[in-house]
GROMACS .gro file of C-alpha atoms in nm:
model
   80
    1UNK     CA    1   6.060  11.521   6.397
    2UNK     CA    2   6.129  11.314   6.705
    3UNK     CA    3   6.441  11.512   6.801
    4UNK     CA    4   6.336  11.781   7.046
    5UNK     CA    5   6.534  12.075   7.179
    6UNK     CA    6   6.514  12.088   7.559
    7UNK     CA    7   6.712  12.409   7.604
    8UNK     CA    8   6.422  12.590   7.771
    9UNK     CA    9   6.430  12.343   8.058
   10UNK     CA   10   6.797  12.427   8.124
   11UNK     CA   11   6.740  12.800   8.095
   12UNK     CA   12   6.470  12.779   8.360
   13UNK     CA   13   6.676  12.547   8.582
   14UNK     CA   14   6.975  12.784   8.567
   15UNK     CA   15   6.757  13.088   8.633
   16UNK     CA   16   6.894  13.286   8.340
   17UNK     CA   17   6.727  13.482   8.063
   18UNK     CA   18   6.745  13.364   7.704
   19UNK     CA   19   6.865  13.709   7.598
   20UNK     CA   20   7.158  13.684   7.842
   21UNK     CA   21   7.248  13.337   7.714
   22UNK     CA   22   7.235  13.460   7.354
   23UNK     CA   23   7.472  13.746   7.438
   24UNK     CA   24   7.711  13.517   7.626
   25UNK     CA   25   7.741  13.266   7.341
   26UNK     CA   26   7.745  13.527   7.063
   27UNK     CA   27   7.409  13.455   6.902
   28UNK     CA   28   7.128  13.691   6.818
   29UNK     CA   29   6.814  13.647   7.023
   30UNK     CA   30   6.640  13.540   6.701
   31UNK     CA   31   6.896  13.267   6.631
   32UNK     CA   32   6.867  13.132   6.984
   33UNK     CA   33   6.488  13.148   6.966
   34UNK     CA   34   6.487  12.947   6.642
   35UNK     CA   35   6.706  12.682   6.803
   36UNK     CA   36   6.492  12.673   7.117
   37UNK     CA   37   6.178  12.620   6.910
   38UNK     CA   38   6.337  12.344   6.701
   39UNK     CA   39   6.286  12.540   6.379
   40UNK     CA   40   6.645  12.497   6.261
   41UNK     CA   41   6.769  12.203   6.055
   42UNK     CA   42   7.108  12.198   6.224
   43UNK     CA   43   7.348  12.368   6.458
   44UNK     CA   44   7.725  12.404   6.435
   45UNK     CA   45   7.920  12.201   6.686
   46UNK     CA   46   8.107  12.518   6.786
   47UNK     CA   47   7.776  12.689   6.870
   48UNK     CA   48   7.659  12.384   7.059
   49UNK     CA   49   7.987  12.383   7.252
   50UNK     CA   50   7.948  12.751   7.347
   51UNK     CA   51   7.593  12.690   7.472
   52UNK     CA   52   7.713  12.391   7.674
   53UNK     CA   53   8.001  12.592   7.822
   54UNK     CA   54   7.769  12.877   7.919
   55UNK     CA   55   7.517  12.641   8.081
   56UNK     CA   56   7.774  12.396   8.221
   57UNK     CA   57   7.598  12.106   8.053
   58UNK     CA   58   7.649  11.839   7.787
   59UNK     CA   59   7.493  11.831   7.437
   60UNK     CA   60   7.260  11.550   7.546
   61UNK     CA   61   7.114  11.786   7.805
   62UNK     CA   62   6.996  12.013   7.522
   63UNK     CA   63   6.837  11.751   7.299
   64UNK     CA   64   6.599  11.461   7.342
   65UNK     CA   65   6.479  11.192   7.103
   66UNK     CA   66   6.150  11.005   7.073
   67UNK     CA   67   6.212  10.676   6.893
   68UNK     CA   68   6.053  10.650   6.550
   69UNK     CA   69   6.137  10.351   6.326
   70UNK     CA   70   6.066  10.570   6.022
   71UNK     CA   71   6.385  10.761   6.102
   72UNK     CA   72   6.580  10.473   5.951
   73UNK     CA   73   6.431  10.550   5.609
   74UNK     CA   74   6.690  10.757   5.424
   75UNK     CA   75   6.574  11.067   5.236
   76UNK     CA   76   6.743  11.289   4.980
   77UNK     CA   77   6.777  11.578   5.226
   78UNK     CA   78   6.994  11.379   5.472
   79UNK     CA   79   7.308  11.581   5.525
   80UNK     CA   80   7.542  11.296   5.614
   0.00000   0.00000   0.00000
């Protein structure tokens, strides 16, 4: 998938530990780790907002996208 989670870059830049971020935003370390690795299919906007508030960033700072024309092909598992 061409959408990549870039949370690790912010964690390093802010000099915090992932475990501390997880505690601050109310996630388990496992949940945060799954998001960091890109192994989740989605994230609630409220969770995204808490991460952004804790890191003083914007959602676009947490995600990146590599263009792929195939992304325009609709599949049955599209949520929206």
